[in-house]
Coordinates of C-alpha atoms in Angstrom, one line a residue:
X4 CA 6.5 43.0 -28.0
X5 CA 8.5 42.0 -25.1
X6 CA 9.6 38.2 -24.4
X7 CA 8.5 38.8 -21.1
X8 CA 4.6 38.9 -22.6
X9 CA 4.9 35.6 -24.8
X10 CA 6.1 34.0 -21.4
X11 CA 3.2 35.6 -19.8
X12 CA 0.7 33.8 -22.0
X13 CA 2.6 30.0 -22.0
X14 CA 0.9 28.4 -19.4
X15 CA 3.4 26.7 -16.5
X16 CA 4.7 23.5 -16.4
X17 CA 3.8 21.1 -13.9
X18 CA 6.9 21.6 -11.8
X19 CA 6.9 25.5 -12.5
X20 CA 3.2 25.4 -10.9
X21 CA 4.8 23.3 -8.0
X22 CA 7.8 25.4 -7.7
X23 CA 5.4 28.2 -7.5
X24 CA 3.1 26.9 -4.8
X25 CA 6.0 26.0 -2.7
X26 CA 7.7 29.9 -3.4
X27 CA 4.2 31.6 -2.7
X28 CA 3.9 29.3 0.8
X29 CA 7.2 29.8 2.0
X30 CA 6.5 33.3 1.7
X31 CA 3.5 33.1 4.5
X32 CA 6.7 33.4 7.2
X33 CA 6.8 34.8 10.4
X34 CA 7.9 38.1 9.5
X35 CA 4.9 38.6 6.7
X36 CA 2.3 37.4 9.3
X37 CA 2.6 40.0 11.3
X38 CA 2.4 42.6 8.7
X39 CA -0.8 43.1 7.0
X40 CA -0.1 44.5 3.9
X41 CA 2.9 41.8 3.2
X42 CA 0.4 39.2 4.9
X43 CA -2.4 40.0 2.0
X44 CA 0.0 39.7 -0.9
X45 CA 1.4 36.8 -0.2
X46 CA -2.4 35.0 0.3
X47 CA -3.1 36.5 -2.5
X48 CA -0.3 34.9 -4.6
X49 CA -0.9 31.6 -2.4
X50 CA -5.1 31.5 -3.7
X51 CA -3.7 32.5 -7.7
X52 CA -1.2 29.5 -7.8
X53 CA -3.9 27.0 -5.7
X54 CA -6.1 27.9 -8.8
X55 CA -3.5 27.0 -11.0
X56 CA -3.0 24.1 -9.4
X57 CA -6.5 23.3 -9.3
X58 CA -7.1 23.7 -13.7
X59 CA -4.3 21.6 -13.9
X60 CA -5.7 18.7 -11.9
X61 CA -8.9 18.7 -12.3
X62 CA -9.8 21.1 -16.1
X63 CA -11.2 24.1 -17.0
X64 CA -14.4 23.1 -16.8
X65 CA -14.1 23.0 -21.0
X66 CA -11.2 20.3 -21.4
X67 CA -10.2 17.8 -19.0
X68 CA -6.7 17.5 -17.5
X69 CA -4.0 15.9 -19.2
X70 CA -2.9 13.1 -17.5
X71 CA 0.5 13.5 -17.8
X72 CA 0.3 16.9 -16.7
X73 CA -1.3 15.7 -13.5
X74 CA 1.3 12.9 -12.6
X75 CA 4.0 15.5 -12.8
X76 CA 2.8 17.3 -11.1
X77 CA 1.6 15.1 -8.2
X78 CA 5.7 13.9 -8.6
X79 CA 6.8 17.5 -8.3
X80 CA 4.6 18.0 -4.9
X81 CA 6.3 15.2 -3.4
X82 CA 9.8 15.8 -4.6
X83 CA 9.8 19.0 -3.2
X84 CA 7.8 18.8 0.2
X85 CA 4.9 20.8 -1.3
X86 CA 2.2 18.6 0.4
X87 CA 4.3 19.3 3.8
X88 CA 3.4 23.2 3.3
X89 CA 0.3 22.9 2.4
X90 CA -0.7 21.2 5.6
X91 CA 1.4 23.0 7.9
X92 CA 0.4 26.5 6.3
X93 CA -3.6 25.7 6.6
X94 CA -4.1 27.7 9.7
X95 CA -3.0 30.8 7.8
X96 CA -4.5 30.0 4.2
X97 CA -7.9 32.1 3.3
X98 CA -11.0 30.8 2.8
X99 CA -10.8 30.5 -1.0
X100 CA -7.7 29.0 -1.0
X101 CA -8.6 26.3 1.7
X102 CA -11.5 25.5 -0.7
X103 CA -9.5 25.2 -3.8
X104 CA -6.7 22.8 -1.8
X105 CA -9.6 20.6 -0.1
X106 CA -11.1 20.1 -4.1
X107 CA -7.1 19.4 -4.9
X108 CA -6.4 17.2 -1.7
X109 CA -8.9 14.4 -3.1
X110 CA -7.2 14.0 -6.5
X111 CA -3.4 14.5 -5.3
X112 CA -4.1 11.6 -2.9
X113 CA -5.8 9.4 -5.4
X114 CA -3.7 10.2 -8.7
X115 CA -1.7 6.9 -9.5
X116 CA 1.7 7.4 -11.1
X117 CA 2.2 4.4 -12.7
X118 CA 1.1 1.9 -9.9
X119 CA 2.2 3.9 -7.2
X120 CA -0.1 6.4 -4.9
X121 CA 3.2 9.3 -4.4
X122 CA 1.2 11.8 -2.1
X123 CA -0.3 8.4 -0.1
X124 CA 3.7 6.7 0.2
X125 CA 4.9 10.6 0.8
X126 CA 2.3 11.0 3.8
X127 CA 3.4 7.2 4.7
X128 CA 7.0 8.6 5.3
X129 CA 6.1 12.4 6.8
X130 CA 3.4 10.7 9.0
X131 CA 3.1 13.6 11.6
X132 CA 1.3 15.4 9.0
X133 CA -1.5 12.9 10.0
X134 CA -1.4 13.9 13.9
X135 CA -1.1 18.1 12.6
X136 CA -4.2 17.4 10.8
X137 CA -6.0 15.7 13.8
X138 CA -5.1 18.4 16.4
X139 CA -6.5 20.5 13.9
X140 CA -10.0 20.3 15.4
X141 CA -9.5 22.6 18.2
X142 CA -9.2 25.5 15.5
X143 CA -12.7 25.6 14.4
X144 CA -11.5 28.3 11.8
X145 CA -9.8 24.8 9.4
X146 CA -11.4 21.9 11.5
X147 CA -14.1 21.2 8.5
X148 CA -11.5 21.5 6.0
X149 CA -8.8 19.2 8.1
X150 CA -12.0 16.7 8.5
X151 CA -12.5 16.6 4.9
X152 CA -8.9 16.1 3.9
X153 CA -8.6 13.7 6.9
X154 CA -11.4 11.7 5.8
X155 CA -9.8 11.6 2.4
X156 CA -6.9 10.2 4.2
X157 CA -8.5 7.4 5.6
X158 CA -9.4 6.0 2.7
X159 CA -6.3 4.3 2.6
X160 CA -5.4 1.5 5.1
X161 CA -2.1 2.3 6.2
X162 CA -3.1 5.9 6.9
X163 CA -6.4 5.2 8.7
X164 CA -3.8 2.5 11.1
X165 CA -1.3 5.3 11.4
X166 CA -3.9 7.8 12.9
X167 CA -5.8 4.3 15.3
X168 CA -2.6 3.6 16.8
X169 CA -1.4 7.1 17.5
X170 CA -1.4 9.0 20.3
X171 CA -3.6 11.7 19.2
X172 CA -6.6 9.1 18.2
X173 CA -7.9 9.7 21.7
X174 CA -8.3 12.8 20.9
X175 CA -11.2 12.1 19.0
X176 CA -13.2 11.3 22.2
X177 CA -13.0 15.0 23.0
X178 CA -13.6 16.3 19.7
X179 CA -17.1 14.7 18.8
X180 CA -18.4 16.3 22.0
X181 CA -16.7 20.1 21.2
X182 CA -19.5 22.4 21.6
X183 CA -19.7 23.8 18.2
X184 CA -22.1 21.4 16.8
X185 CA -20.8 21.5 13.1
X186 CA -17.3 20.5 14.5
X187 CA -18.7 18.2 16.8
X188 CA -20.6 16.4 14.1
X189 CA -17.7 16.7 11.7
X190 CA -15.3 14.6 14.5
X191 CA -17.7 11.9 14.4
X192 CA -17.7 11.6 10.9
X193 CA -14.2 11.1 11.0
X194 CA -13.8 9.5 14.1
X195 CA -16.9 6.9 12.3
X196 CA -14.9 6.1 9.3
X197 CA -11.8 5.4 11.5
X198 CA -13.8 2.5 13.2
X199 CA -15.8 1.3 10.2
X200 CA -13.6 1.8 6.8
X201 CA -11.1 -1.1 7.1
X202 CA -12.4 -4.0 9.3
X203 CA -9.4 -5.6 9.4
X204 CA -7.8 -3.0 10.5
X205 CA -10.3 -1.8 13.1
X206 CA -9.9 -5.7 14.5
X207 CA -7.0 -5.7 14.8
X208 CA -6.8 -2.6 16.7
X209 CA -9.4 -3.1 18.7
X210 CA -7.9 -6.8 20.0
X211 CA -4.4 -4.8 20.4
X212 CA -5.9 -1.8 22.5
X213 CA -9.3 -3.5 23.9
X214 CA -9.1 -1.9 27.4
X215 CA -8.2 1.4 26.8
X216 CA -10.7 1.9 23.9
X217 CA -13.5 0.4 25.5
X218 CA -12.7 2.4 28.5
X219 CA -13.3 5.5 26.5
X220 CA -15.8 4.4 24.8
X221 CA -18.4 4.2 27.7
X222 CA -18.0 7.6 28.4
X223 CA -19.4 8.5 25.0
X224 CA -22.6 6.0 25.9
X225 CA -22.4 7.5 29.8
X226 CA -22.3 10.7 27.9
X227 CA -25.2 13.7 29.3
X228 CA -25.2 14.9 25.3
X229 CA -28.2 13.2 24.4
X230 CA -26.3 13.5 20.3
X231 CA -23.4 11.8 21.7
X232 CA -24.9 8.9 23.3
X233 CA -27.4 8.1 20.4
X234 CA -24.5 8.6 17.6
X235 CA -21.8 6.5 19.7
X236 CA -25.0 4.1 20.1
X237 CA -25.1 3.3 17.1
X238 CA -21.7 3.2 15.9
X239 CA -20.9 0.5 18.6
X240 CA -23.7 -1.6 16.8
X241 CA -21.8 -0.8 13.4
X242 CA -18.4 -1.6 14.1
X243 CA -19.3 -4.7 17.0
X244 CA -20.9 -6.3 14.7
X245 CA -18.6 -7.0 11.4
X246 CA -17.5 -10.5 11.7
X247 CA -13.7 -9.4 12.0
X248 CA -14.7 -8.5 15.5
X249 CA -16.6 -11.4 16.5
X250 CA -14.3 -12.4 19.2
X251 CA -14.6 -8.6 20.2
X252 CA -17.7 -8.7 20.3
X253 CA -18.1 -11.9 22.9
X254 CA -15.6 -10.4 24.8
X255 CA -17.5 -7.1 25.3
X256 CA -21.0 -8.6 25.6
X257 CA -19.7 -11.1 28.8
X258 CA -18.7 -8.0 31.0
X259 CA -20.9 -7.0 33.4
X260 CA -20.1 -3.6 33.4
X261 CA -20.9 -3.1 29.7
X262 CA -24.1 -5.1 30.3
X263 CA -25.0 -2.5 33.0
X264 CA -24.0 0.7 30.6
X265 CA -26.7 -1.3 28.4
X266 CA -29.5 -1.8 31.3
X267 CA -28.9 2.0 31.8
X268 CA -29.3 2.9 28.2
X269 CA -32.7 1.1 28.4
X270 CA -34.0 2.8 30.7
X271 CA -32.8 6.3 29.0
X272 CA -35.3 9.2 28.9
X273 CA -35.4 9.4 25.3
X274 CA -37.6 7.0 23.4
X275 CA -34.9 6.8 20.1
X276 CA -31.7 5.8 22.4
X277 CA -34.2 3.0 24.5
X278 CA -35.0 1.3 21.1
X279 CA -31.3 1.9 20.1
X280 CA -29.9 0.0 22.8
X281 CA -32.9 -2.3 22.8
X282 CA -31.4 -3.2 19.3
X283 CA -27.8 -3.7 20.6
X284 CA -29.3 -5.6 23.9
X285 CA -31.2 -7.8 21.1
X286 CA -28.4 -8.8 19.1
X287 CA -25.7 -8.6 20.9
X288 CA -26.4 -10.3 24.6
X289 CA -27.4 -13.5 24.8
X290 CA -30.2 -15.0 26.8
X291 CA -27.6 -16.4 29.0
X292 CA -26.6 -13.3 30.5
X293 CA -29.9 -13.1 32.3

């Protein structure tokens, strides 16, 4: 019996599963794109080694991963720009193999080697990847697997700033109003956890960029999508009202113009965003304003 067969049946090591992934992406080129046949093969290889990937960091479903195994491996995906590729090389990925790497996304990001998150301090240093996965939206082919992994993303403090003070976080006021619903309602998700995950970091934000946020903001409460205005409704109520924001808060309640938006929102034909803003109006502005 050949060698060849033994070596068959050994399963890979953490950084011959990694050096596979990376070999299999690398493949989906240019040049194999645009050929169909090459173009198949090379998903296929792509979804076998995502599988692979997948046992390894999370078990068969009869033994669960080896520990060891799993912080090599995480190393290995860092050390050799895997997690770079498997962003970049979404748009192309099949469905199978999007769902295996949004299952695998989770656990690279919160795997601990030693006291160290790798994929979290790798993104921290390649953090572009962020933005990528942001414009991501307007492809509604990836957007819920993007927003998933995104969300995943923003678990984490530093990475949840990163994506509030970029330039493509104003993106997100386009997004939650796309007219595919799922996407839609998948951006707000997203764009919700942004502004209610980390208070500290959403104060701090918010004090930093007040204008231009605010600014934006009312257009989602101005908005005609009656989902729009009654989600961003009640968001505002969320996030206003954490103590971090307090000074926020005054700040926003003592303008006129967002005491009109307000009056306006009272006065809405549908009877949900009335008591809505009858809540904000309640809490937030004071008898004084009268």
């Amino acid at each position: 019996m050949s060698f060849s067969f033994f070596k068959a049946l050994r399963p890979k090591t953490p950084q011959e599963v990694a050096k596979s992934i990376k070999e299999s992406l690398m493949a989906l080129d240019t040049k194999t794109v645009v050929e169909v046949k090459a173009l198949e093969k090379a998903l296929e290889e792509v979804e076998k080694n995502f599988v692979t990937m997948r046992t390894m960091l999370s078990g068969d479903g009869e033994s669960e991963p080896n520990l060891d195994q799993v912080s090599q491996l995480v190393e290995e995906i860092c050390k050799e720009d895997v997690l770079t590729l498997l962003i970049h090389k979404l748009p192309i990925l099949g469905w199978e193999a999007r769902k295996d790497l949004v299952h695998c996304w989770s656990i690279l990001l919160k795997h601990k080697v030693e006291t160290n998150y790798y994929c979290v301090e790798y993104i921290e240093q390649h953090i572009e990847l962020l933005d990528f996965l942001v414009v991501c939206y307007d492809n509604k082919d990836i957007a819920l697997s993007c927003g998933i992994m995104l969300r995943e993303c923003i678990k984490f403090p530093s990475l949840a700033r990163y994506i509030l003070e970029s330039a493509s976080f104003v993106l997100f006021f386009k997004f939650v109003e796309l007219p595919n619903f799922d996407v839609a309602s998948d951006a707000f998700s997203t764009f919700k956890d942004l502004l209610t995950k980390h208070v500290n970091v959403v104060s701090e934000f918010l004090t930093a960029h007040y204008d231009e946020f605010f600014d934006l903001y009312e257009k989602l409460l101005t908005s005609p999508n009656y989902v729009t205005r009654r989600q961003s409704l009640k968001l505002l109520s969320e996030f206003l009202l954490e103590s971090p924001n307090s000074q926020i808060m005054k700040q926003y309640i003592l303008e006129v113009r967002y005491l009109k938006v307000m009056m306006t929102l009272l006065r809405d034909s549908s009877k949900n965003i009335q008591l809505s803003a009858f809540h904000i109006f309640k809490v937030n502005f004071p008898s004084s304003c009268f």
